[in-house]
XYZ file of C-alpha atoms in Angstrom:
661
model
C 10.673 -67.116 52.620
C 11.818 -63.865 53.446
C 15.014 -63.338 52.220
C 17.643 -60.668 53.701
C 18.539 -58.226 51.305
C 22.274 -57.694 49.963
C 24.227 -54.925 48.989
C 24.161 -55.983 44.863
C 20.174 -56.511 45.343
C 20.158 -52.981 46.321
C 21.986 -51.658 43.911
C 20.282 -53.453 41.391
C 16.242 -52.498 43.283
C 18.032 -48.924 42.858
C 18.483 -49.012 39.061
C 15.081 -50.804 38.089
C 12.740 -49.412 39.888
C 12.058 -46.412 37.860
C 12.026 -48.522 34.842
C 8.863 -50.759 36.479
C 7.577 -47.792 37.461
C 7.001 -45.871 34.441
C 3.771 -46.522 32.500
C 4.270 -47.648 28.840
C 3.647 -45.327 26.472
C 0.752 -45.740 24.483
C 0.834 -46.256 20.580
C 0.847 -42.640 18.674
C -0.222 -42.191 14.808
C 3.638 -40.642 14.562
C 6.535 -42.188 12.457
C 9.334 -43.407 14.969
C 12.912 -41.255 14.048
C 14.570 -43.650 12.443
C 14.626 -47.496 10.991
C 14.851 -50.189 13.079
C 17.303 -52.777 11.975
C 16.485 -56.388 12.726
C 19.173 -59.136 11.932
C 18.031 -62.876 12.339
C 21.033 -65.590 12.435
C 18.785 -68.605 11.162
C 21.730 -70.846 10.762
C 22.101 -73.244 14.002
C 19.720 -76.055 12.707
C 21.544 -78.287 15.558
C 20.158 -76.330 18.492
C 16.954 -74.841 16.623
C 17.768 -71.311 17.886
C 17.036 -68.258 15.894
C 19.715 -65.343 17.074
C 18.703 -61.763 16.726
C 20.256 -58.219 16.537
C 18.454 -55.423 16.782
C 20.043 -51.710 16.295
C 18.191 -48.907 16.459
C 18.146 -45.067 17.030
C 16.988 -43.686 20.837
C 17.104 -40.698 22.546
C 18.432 -40.161 26.539
C 15.909 -41.162 29.060
C 13.599 -43.697 29.402
C 12.637 -46.300 26.796
C 10.298 -49.310 26.788
C 10.736 -52.131 24.056
C 7.638 -54.541 23.728
C 7.545 -57.777 22.632
C 4.300 -58.805 20.283
C 1.652 -60.262 22.215
C -1.494 -60.083 20.199
C -0.742 -61.281 16.400
C -3.361 -60.624 13.900
C -4.691 -64.402 12.771
C -4.204 -65.639 16.169
C -7.445 -64.414 17.849
C -5.757 -64.642 20.865
C -2.606 -63.624 23.329
C 0.798 -66.028 22.243
C 3.074 -66.182 25.255
C 6.025 -66.680 22.712
C 8.031 -64.322 25.298
C 9.172 -66.855 27.335
C 10.985 -68.285 23.927
C 12.740 -65.342 24.407
C 16.539 -65.540 26.301
C 20.099 -64.415 26.800
C 18.491 -60.340 26.573
C 21.522 -57.763 26.401
C 21.009 -53.957 25.544
C 24.218 -52.044 25.107
C 25.467 -48.642 23.814
C 27.842 -48.525 20.525
C 30.694 -48.606 22.929
C 30.035 -51.514 24.374
C 28.492 -50.480 27.823
C 25.426 -53.354 28.797
C 22.451 -51.321 30.167
C 20.568 -52.716 32.887
C 16.881 -53.554 31.710
C 13.730 -54.645 33.738
C 10.412 -56.465 32.527
C 7.276 -54.679 33.394
C 5.809 -56.351 36.447
C 2.174 -56.224 35.471
C 2.959 -56.840 31.441
C 6.164 -59.199 31.055
C 6.249 -58.555 27.253
C 7.277 -54.627 28.332
C 10.770 -54.318 28.918
C 12.238 -51.239 30.472
C 16.002 -49.388 30.107
C 17.301 -46.074 30.781
C 19.160 -44.864 27.967
C 22.464 -42.793 29.250
C 22.794 -39.054 28.330
C 24.970 -39.166 24.738
C 23.828 -42.335 23.521
C 21.256 -42.003 20.397
C 21.772 -45.417 19.426
C 20.719 -49.054 21.586
C 21.955 -51.970 20.248
C 19.843 -55.322 21.379
C 20.765 -58.813 21.154
C 18.626 -62.170 21.894
C 17.950 -65.443 20.972
C 14.872 -67.120 19.601
C 14.548 -70.716 21.585
C 12.210 -72.828 19.029
C 10.445 -75.826 20.442
C 13.405 -78.402 20.006
C 10.436 -81.053 21.027
C 6.646 -81.860 20.217
C 6.459 -80.995 23.847
C 7.705 -77.465 23.881
C 5.875 -76.440 21.129
C 5.278 -76.364 17.498
C 8.338 -77.126 15.266
C 9.592 -74.363 13.148
C 13.103 -75.413 12.666
C 14.239 -78.778 11.470
C 17.475 -79.658 9.302
C 15.554 -79.296 6.079
C 13.648 -76.392 6.456
C 12.392 -73.398 8.749
C 9.332 -71.160 9.386
C 10.461 -67.328 10.781
C 7.678 -65.565 12.194
C 8.947 -62.059 12.434
C 6.795 -61.252 15.733
C 8.665 -64.249 17.351
C 12.418 -62.405 16.702
C 11.327 -58.818 17.491
C 11.824 -56.328 19.998
C 10.049 -52.937 19.342
C 9.996 -49.126 20.872
C 6.446 -48.505 22.546
C 4.818 -44.833 21.842
C 4.125 -45.698 18.049
C 1.862 -47.507 15.808
C 3.424 -50.152 14.006
C 2.322 -48.802 10.865
C 4.559 -45.472 11.583
C 7.966 -47.464 12.134
C 10.332 -48.676 9.712
C 12.398 -51.711 9.659
C 15.291 -52.991 7.945
C 15.067 -56.646 8.119
C 18.263 -59.039 7.577
C 17.782 -63.104 7.574
C 20.910 -65.545 7.410
C 20.038 -69.208 6.008
C 21.848 -72.127 6.233
C 24.391 -72.447 3.127
C 22.031 -73.745 -0.218
C 18.813 -72.784 1.147
C 16.042 -71.477 -0.901
C 13.695 -69.454 0.455
C 10.156 -67.852 0.044
C 8.105 -64.534 1.444
C 6.497 -61.489 0.488
C 9.443 -59.495 1.505
C 11.431 -58.676 -1.256
C 15.144 -58.223 -1.353
C 17.037 -54.641 -1.672
C 20.162 -56.512 -3.652
C 22.203 -60.021 -3.912
C 22.164 -62.305 -1.040
C 25.989 -61.922 0.641
C 27.536 -64.670 2.915
C 23.906 -66.468 3.005
C 22.702 -62.968 4.452
C 19.416 -61.738 2.501
C 18.714 -58.010 3.135
C 15.166 -57.308 2.757
C 13.825 -53.885 1.850
C 12.641 -51.948 4.318
C 8.876 -52.244 5.330
C 6.904 -51.117 7.802
C 6.551 -52.812 10.990
C 3.127 -54.031 10.272
C 3.914 -55.304 6.858
C 7.223 -57.007 8.485
C 5.027 -59.203 11.161
C 3.018 -60.108 8.018
C 5.209 -61.153 5.886
C 6.820 -64.619 7.451
C 9.248 -66.801 5.375
C 9.953 -69.956 4.959
C 13.233 -71.475 3.499
C 14.233 -75.413 3.292
C 16.737 -77.413 1.634
C 14.070 -78.706 -0.954
C 12.025 -76.081 -2.624
C 9.792 -75.238 -5.843
C 8.709 -72.304 -6.980
C 5.516 -72.590 -9.329
C 3.732 -69.250 -11.125
C 0.015 -70.020 -10.830
C -1.209 -66.844 -13.299
C 0.261 -64.827 -15.648
C -0.853 -61.634 -13.816
C 2.461 -59.312 -14.031
C 0.910 -56.760 -11.733
C -0.207 -58.986 -8.730
C 1.314 -62.301 -9.263
C 0.312 -65.349 -7.370
C 2.903 -68.039 -7.089
C 3.415 -71.597 -5.338
C 6.453 -72.284 -3.030
C 6.155 -75.510 -1.749
C 8.830 -77.196 0.330
C 9.333 -80.424 1.784
C 11.562 -83.133 3.072
C 12.795 -84.410 0.192
C 12.663 -83.829 -3.554
C 10.437 -86.081 -4.122
C 7.277 -84.435 -2.405
C 7.658 -82.043 -4.863
C 6.546 -83.993 -7.665
C 3.086 -82.215 -8.814
C 1.488 -83.269 -11.740
C 0.229 -81.054 -14.437
C -3.396 -81.959 -13.186
C -2.811 -81.259 -9.697
C -1.156 -77.969 -10.887
C -3.636 -76.842 -13.057
C -6.533 -77.179 -9.906
C -3.760 -74.618 -8.029
C -3.859 -71.902 -11.107
C -7.840 -72.433 -10.921
C -7.971 -71.369 -7.786
C -6.198 -68.059 -8.395
C -8.651 -67.820 -11.283
C -11.481 -68.603 -9.596
C -10.665 -66.506 -6.370
C -10.717 -63.397 -9.128
C -14.450 -64.680 -10.493
C -15.340 -64.077 -7.054
C -13.917 -61.196 -5.839
C -13.708 -58.761 -8.481
C -10.099 -57.449 -7.245
C -7.173 -58.268 -5.875
C -5.631 -56.153 -2.913
C -2.440 -57.198 -3.221
C 1.135 -55.832 -5.040
C 1.924 -60.138 -5.277
C 0.814 -63.104 -3.048
C 3.019 -65.838 -2.054
C 1.846 -69.097 -1.177
C 4.196 -70.941 1.588
C 3.463 -74.275 1.560
C 5.279 -76.951 3.673
C 4.853 -80.781 3.170
C 6.501 -82.447 6.132
C 6.830 -85.038 8.881
C 8.726 -83.059 11.374
C 7.259 -79.221 10.630
C 4.953 -78.143 12.686
C 0.994 -78.262 10.971
C 0.113 -74.770 10.466
C -2.652 -72.508 8.305
C -1.727 -68.782 8.942
C -3.370 -65.947 6.973
C -1.610 -62.839 5.697
C -2.370 -59.882 3.338
C 0.142 -61.244 0.618
C 1.089 -64.358 1.665
C -0.254 -67.486 3.427
C 1.771 -69.981 6.305
C 0.567 -73.450 5.473
C 2.005 -76.455 6.828
C 0.357 -80.376 5.822
C 2.211 -83.977 6.369
C 4.032 -85.303 3.451
C 2.014 -87.273 0.225
C -0.012 -83.589 -0.528
C 1.061 -84.357 -4.208
C 2.061 -87.973 -4.122
C -0.597 -89.813 -2.737
C -4.372 -90.059 -1.956
C -4.732 -86.956 -4.505
C -7.908 -88.952 -5.453
C -9.205 -89.026 -2.004
C -11.045 -86.336 0.119
C -8.400 -85.088 2.002
C -9.495 -82.349 4.197
C -5.856 -80.286 3.540
C -7.327 -79.579 -0.167
C -9.497 -76.960 1.791
C -6.519 -75.471 3.301
C -4.997 -73.502 0.505
C -8.281 -72.190 -0.605
C -9.347 -71.467 3.287
C -5.747 -68.850 3.666
C -6.135 -67.639 0.354
C -9.473 -66.051 0.735
C -8.184 -64.427 4.063
C -6.167 -62.119 2.105
C -9.682 -60.313 1.027
C -11.482 -61.557 4.164
C -9.908 -60.723 7.055
C -6.546 -59.066 5.688
C -7.502 -56.718 3.452
C -11.851 -56.447 5.341
C -11.239 -56.287 9.073
C -13.012 -56.548 11.644
C -13.321 -52.960 13.096
C -12.881 -54.373 16.754
C -10.035 -56.519 15.793
C -7.787 -53.721 14.220
C -5.325 -52.610 16.704
C -2.646 -49.688 16.453
C 0.069 -52.076 17.622
C 0.743 -55.719 18.763
C 0.157 -55.349 22.472
C -2.983 -54.280 22.126
C -6.088 -56.789 23.241
C -8.228 -57.215 19.917
C -11.335 -58.622 19.968
C -13.040 -61.364 17.657
C -16.931 -60.454 17.899
C -17.242 -60.811 14.097
C -15.151 -63.956 13.461
C -18.500 -65.695 12.061
C -17.803 -63.518 9.258
C -14.003 -63.308 9.118
C -13.519 -66.972 9.993
C -16.912 -68.121 9.191
C -17.552 -66.826 5.644
C -13.573 -67.840 4.579
C -14.398 -71.066 5.544
C -17.164 -71.149 3.473
C -16.382 -69.629 0.475
C -12.587 -71.987 1.076
C -15.188 -75.101 0.669
C -16.615 -73.375 -2.469
C -13.545 -72.337 -4.587
C -12.192 -75.875 -3.293
C -14.807 -77.508 -5.544
C -14.628 -74.489 -8.012
C -11.104 -74.794 -8.786
C -11.100 -79.069 -8.676
C -9.178 -79.394 -5.718
C -12.091 -81.303 -4.840
C -14.822 -82.685 -6.772
C -18.418 -81.801 -6.145
C -19.299 -85.235 -4.624
C -16.372 -84.638 -1.768
C -17.305 -81.132 -1.165
C -20.653 -82.686 -0.184
C -19.685 -85.423 1.601
C -17.884 -82.655 3.575
C -20.540 -80.561 4.182
C -22.751 -83.551 5.660
C -20.102 -84.112 7.939
C -20.360 -80.677 9.346
C -24.237 -80.411 9.197
C -24.327 -83.436 11.719
C -21.444 -82.494 13.676
C -24.117 -79.651 14.592
C -27.005 -81.153 14.489
C -25.428 -83.458 17.523
C -23.779 -80.718 19.486
C -25.432 -80.210 22.457
C -23.788 -77.230 24.040
C -25.425 -75.284 21.268
C -28.548 -75.205 24.218
C -26.316 -73.141 26.438
C -23.869 -71.377 24.784
C -24.422 -69.207 21.589
C -22.618 -68.882 18.487
C -21.379 -65.135 19.145
C -20.126 -66.690 22.188
C -17.707 -69.337 20.596
C -15.689 -65.627 18.909
C -14.092 -65.658 22.407
C -12.851 -68.999 21.818
C -9.209 -68.437 21.149
C -8.948 -66.250 24.275
C -10.378 -69.292 26.348
C -8.309 -71.601 24.889
C -5.213 -69.873 25.805
C -5.472 -70.464 29.129
C -6.962 -73.727 29.220
C -5.900 -77.124 28.326
C -8.080 -80.063 26.092
C -11.471 -79.677 25.631
C -12.678 -83.352 27.276
C -16.228 -82.028 26.702
C -15.831 -80.676 23.271
C -19.665 -81.520 22.211
C -20.955 -79.578 25.311
C -18.081 -76.916 26.024
C -17.950 -75.995 21.927
C -14.796 -75.253 20.334
C -14.186 -72.904 17.379
C -17.601 -73.666 15.911
C -17.419 -69.803 14.002
C -15.621 -71.610 11.465
C -18.184 -74.398 10.762
C -21.581 -73.482 12.070
C -20.789 -70.174 10.625
C -20.579 -72.298 7.002
C -24.014 -73.270 7.657
C -25.248 -69.808 8.325
C -23.171 -68.491 4.971
C -24.963 -71.055 2.791
C -28.075 -70.128 4.616
C -28.080 -66.867 3.551
C -26.675 -67.819 0.242
C -29.496 -69.595 -0.907
C -32.092 -67.399 0.513
C -30.746 -64.480 -1.755
C -31.394 -67.295 -4.683
C -34.646 -67.734 -3.561
C -35.586 -64.648 -3.183
C -33.863 -63.424 -6.858
C -35.210 -66.305 -8.511
C -31.517 -67.229 -8.992
C -30.240 -64.020 -10.528
C -27.913 -63.062 -7.136
C -26.204 -64.756 -4.575
C -23.513 -64.670 -1.753
C -20.721 -64.214 -4.452
C -22.618 -60.822 -5.292
C -21.866 -60.286 -1.372
C -18.196 -60.988 -2.216
C -17.602 -58.795 -4.956
C -19.279 -56.052 -3.610
C -17.913 -56.378 -0.088
C -14.563 -57.849 -0.901
C -13.965 -56.476 -3.911
C -14.750 -52.842 -3.480
C -11.708 -50.454 -3.967
C -9.752 -49.607 -1.110
C -9.441 -46.052 -1.819
C -13.177 -45.764 -0.585
C -13.588 -43.457 2.013
C -14.206 -44.992 5.411
C -17.229 -45.122 7.342
C -18.077 -42.763 10.216
C -15.389 -44.231 13.008
C -13.493 -46.271 10.707
C -9.729 -45.591 10.750
C -8.726 -44.026 8.194
C -6.063 -45.828 5.521
C -3.958 -42.342 5.040
C -3.028 -40.725 2.393
C -4.880 -40.043 -1.457
C -4.565 -43.000 -3.899
C -4.607 -43.672 -7.609
C -7.458 -45.473 -9.095
C -4.935 -48.031 -10.239
C -3.229 -48.478 -6.778
C -6.649 -48.597 -5.113
C -7.733 -51.338 -7.112
C -4.639 -53.501 -5.831
C -5.125 -51.979 -2.391
C -1.615 -50.760 -2.272
C -0.685 -47.064 -1.026
C 1.604 -45.640 -3.706
C 2.499 -42.938 -1.229
C 4.689 -45.812 0.738
C 3.885 -48.924 -0.574
C 1.713 -50.325 2.309
C -0.974 -52.968 1.916
C -3.753 -51.911 4.465
C -6.857 -53.171 5.777
C -10.366 -51.258 5.069
C -12.184 -51.648 8.477
C -15.922 -52.829 8.888
C -18.852 -53.476 11.693
C -21.753 -55.555 11.981
C -24.098 -52.776 10.073
C -21.215 -52.882 7.092
C -22.480 -56.640 6.671
C -26.020 -55.799 6.977
C -26.246 -52.477 4.893
C -23.884 -54.598 2.012
C -26.396 -57.925 2.044
C -29.485 -55.658 1.922
C -27.675 -53.798 -1.150
C -27.697 -57.492 -2.872
C -31.033 -58.668 -1.888
C -33.244 -56.933 0.695
C -34.127 -58.566 3.723
C -33.966 -58.259 7.790
C -30.519 -59.108 7.770
C -29.774 -57.703 11.012
C -32.657 -60.058 12.269
C -31.200 -63.148 10.179
C -27.678 -62.707 11.559
C -28.382 -62.374 15.260
C -31.320 -64.991 15.341
C -28.483 -67.399 14.074
C -25.596 -66.043 16.541
C -27.684 -65.603 19.603
C -29.575 -68.718 19.431
C -29.186 -71.392 21.916
C -32.356 -73.314 21.630
C -29.899 -76.238 20.780
C -31.558 -76.379 16.616
C -28.258 -76.514 14.118
C -28.691 -73.632 11.161
C -30.047 -76.598 8.297
C -32.195 -74.560 6.284
C -29.821 -73.430 3.869
C -29.214 -77.368 3.203
C -33.097 -77.659 2.608
C -33.051 -74.555 0.612
C -30.551 -76.130 -1.712
C -32.201 -79.540 -2.388
C -30.523 -81.478 -0.574
C -31.261 -83.084 3.126
C -29.304 -84.433 5.808
C -29.680 -88.267 6.449
C -27.824 -91.205 8.128
C -26.331 -94.545 6.392
C -25.052 -97.999 7.827
C -22.102 -97.202 5.029
C -18.890 -94.476 5.740
C -18.794 -91.958 3.324
C -15.002 -91.523 1.763
C -14.686 -88.446 3.113
C -15.888 -90.105 6.758
C -13.256 -92.899 5.852
C -10.539 -90.899 4.974
C -10.998 -88.463 8.059
C -10.757 -91.920 10.310
C -7.717 -92.617 8.594
C -5.636 -89.295 9.048
C -7.411 -88.764 12.303
C -6.410 -92.309 13.502
C -9.607 -93.369 14.857
C -12.935 -94.794 14.224
C -16.004 -93.204 14.160
C -19.213 -94.348 16.210
C -19.851 -90.679 16.751
C -23.629 -90.330 15.362
C -24.401 -93.786 16.923
C -22.918 -94.708 20.167
C -21.460 -91.276 20.595
C -17.736 -92.304 20.364
C -14.629 -91.807 18.717
C -12.130 -94.584 19.649
C -8.492 -95.138 18.590
C -7.102 -98.529 17.267
C -6.181 -99.309 20.539
C -9.308 -98.929 22.340
C -8.716 -95.523 23.789
C -11.711 -93.153 23.743
C -10.693 -90.074 22.497
C -14.408 -88.012 22.357
C -17.235 -89.076 23.449
C -20.462 -87.125 22.693
C -22.406 -85.158 25.416
C -25.529 -86.655 26.152
C -24.581 -89.894 23.586
C -25.890 -93.948 24.412
C -22.231 -93.961 25.515
C -21.871 -90.925 27.954
C -25.644 -92.011 29.366
C -23.616 -95.503 30.018
C -20.939 -93.717 31.814
C -18.156 -93.475 28.792
C -15.491 -90.962 29.070
C -12.694 -90.063 27.470
C -10.807 -91.367 30.392
C -11.389 -94.905 29.401
C -9.775 -97.290 27.101
C -12.181 -100.187 25.730
C -10.185 -103.237 26.599
C -13.337 -105.807 25.392
C -16.710 -105.829 23.299
C -18.981 -108.658 24.610
C -16.026 -110.834 26.144
C -14.097 -110.569 23.058
C -10.957 -108.423 23.007
C -11.758 -104.936 21.496
C -11.000 -104.878 17.428
C -12.821 -101.897 15.477
C -14.918 -104.613 13.738
C -15.955 -106.212 16.722
C -17.803 -103.114 17.844
C -19.347 -102.286 14.710
C -20.827 -105.798 14.591
C -21.861 -105.374 17.939
C -23.795 -102.014 17.244
C -25.292 -103.686 13.841
C -26.542 -106.581 16.133
C -28.661 -105.121 18.523
C -31.269 -103.241 15.745
C -34.010 -105.592 17.690
C -32.793 -105.065 21.619
C -31.581 -108.822 21.888
C -27.698 -108.694 21.821
C -26.851 -105.163 24.018
C -23.567 -104.328 23.837
C -21.286 -105.458 26.785
C -18.300 -102.965 27.271
C -14.863 -103.887 29.344
C -13.095 -100.749 29.853
C -10.183 -99.799 31.777
C -9.627 -96.647 33.281
C -5.967 -96.152 35.494
C -5.650 -99.174 37.039
C -9.293 -100.392 37.611
C -11.423 -101.994 35.566
C -15.682 -101.927 35.145
C -18.472 -103.639 32.554
C -21.214 -101.251 31.101
C -24.200 -102.159 28.708
C -25.282 -100.268 26.089
C -28.773 -100.871 25.280
C -28.306 -98.782 21.766
C -30.845 -100.028 18.609
C -29.818 -97.203 15.818
C -27.159 -99.571 14.148
C -24.243 -97.726 12.548
C -25.273 -94.164 11.405
C -22.957 -92.323 9.123
C -23.822 -88.584 7.555
C -24.820 -88.440 4.012
C -26.711 -85.749 1.738
C -29.749 -86.902 -0.191
C -31.589 -84.863 -2.971
C -34.839 -83.735 -2.117
C -37.426 -84.597 -5.244
C -38.797 -81.645 -6.889
C -36.469 -79.767 -4.939
C -33.965 -76.875 -7.022
C -30.235 -78.035 -6.618
C -28.784 -75.335 -5.361
C -25.587 -76.810 -4.329
C -24.783 -77.751 -7.884
C -24.653 -74.057 -8.917
C -22.948 -73.189 -5.430
C -20.332 -76.014 -6.309
C -19.926 -75.241 -9.862
C -16.974 -73.211 -11.743
C -17.454 -69.714 -12.783
């Protein structure tokens, strides 16, 4: 529809056209002249709104402000800019300046700074999700999580590590908080002013705050302390036993013994136990955001909960992903695209060490750790998508998933497989090193050499320098004594291969590329066999399988019929090319009846077990929308649940891998 332009419209076009036309300045390795002050008011619990006021030094002429899009740890672009509202840019005299959004990059805002103006005031709100449908809940009446990138507009043209920020946060009365940031003084009128940091450090330092919070030191290391900060919906959820806290303290100890160095000045676990606050696991260099449902301490501690892997995984990321970071993942600001080609080490080996440290610390016992590994091995033994899509290609999944909805055929499409399939590859590498060195060396030696390396080590050719000389003491912590920044040491594929060869000579480049680029459908299970265990199936679910069913609210027929079904009969997932798939089942269907009787999980289990000799084919009544249909599945394999079984006369290397150091 063609609209006739009005005078006001023409005036607005005249004001904004130059801003729309100007390019976005590329980030330069130069300090931003002045300090960016960011004040956030997080007291509006009624509307879940963060109110932001920024003050920044400027000079007359065109200015571009950027809203962060590519955030470390997300592995994909975010679209939180849609939650930015009420934007005003003003002079100190109160004059409202017209701004314009870039037409090709919606995260960039252009404004023309008038003559004589040296300071700009920017005000807006971050409208955090009010309902689950609008996104992950980050503010409730009991707690909140502030990610600084969601309340930040920063000047284009400078690397984020060269922009100094003065953060200020106002919280509801009587709330406590936890963050890797350090206060500059006493809290006044509910507002805490933190010490100035680089914008890079600010974005890497989220805040958890709440009515009910507990702070637990996990070690007595005065130079680089580790603290667990737990917040919950109510005080009862904070009641941890001495044995539970001992396991978390052992996590810090076992990580020290694995990596041999701490590359942080302090580390803060931010841990939420909540029914309403959105679940999360997100790494940062000196902290991590962790969120699970209530009951972590007060129920099911003796059960094989997957939640017990969360803190070890995120803690390992301080070394793997934050200190040592893939070269193609590092960017000078938060609006340059990141590349995810090495996530099979960044996430895959982190997943491996997370499982190992959970066992070594006692967060999970060795039996439950083996059961979890059996589940992973079985999943990838049945991952049909390995026939067409390599593990290497799945490192693009974060970017792909940002632009598509639910995966209806997860086993065929594949997903974030660089986590768990890569776990099997690193088990393969670990056991191969142990075999080749007669048990004298292991992947632990790789971890110490690769992640425990002093941060003052000179960068390799083509690697971004860390900047400034370091003392040996500061280098051992990964802290730059010049300005206090904690910085990454970058790496590429060749650095991984070189370090592996230093541990145990082998054609590691071939080893990795064969497993990363393979499309032959076979899961990488050599590490299991070399560890003295094999994958088998039984008609009884393990404790891990049963607990996963309870947590996931489904009944698992994945390795028999090829379905996961909810208590109401809804088919949550259907395994590609499984008996159920070949019979015509899809996630669009709901299971109504089994052999002419109303669906109950027990009836489906009985039907699967009764047809082992083929005398009682399974008949299912399905509903899809308003339609009904009946299908028959002549499946004769019985119930099948994965487990690991010891191989006779084989060395039990898993026992050594899971044993505490």
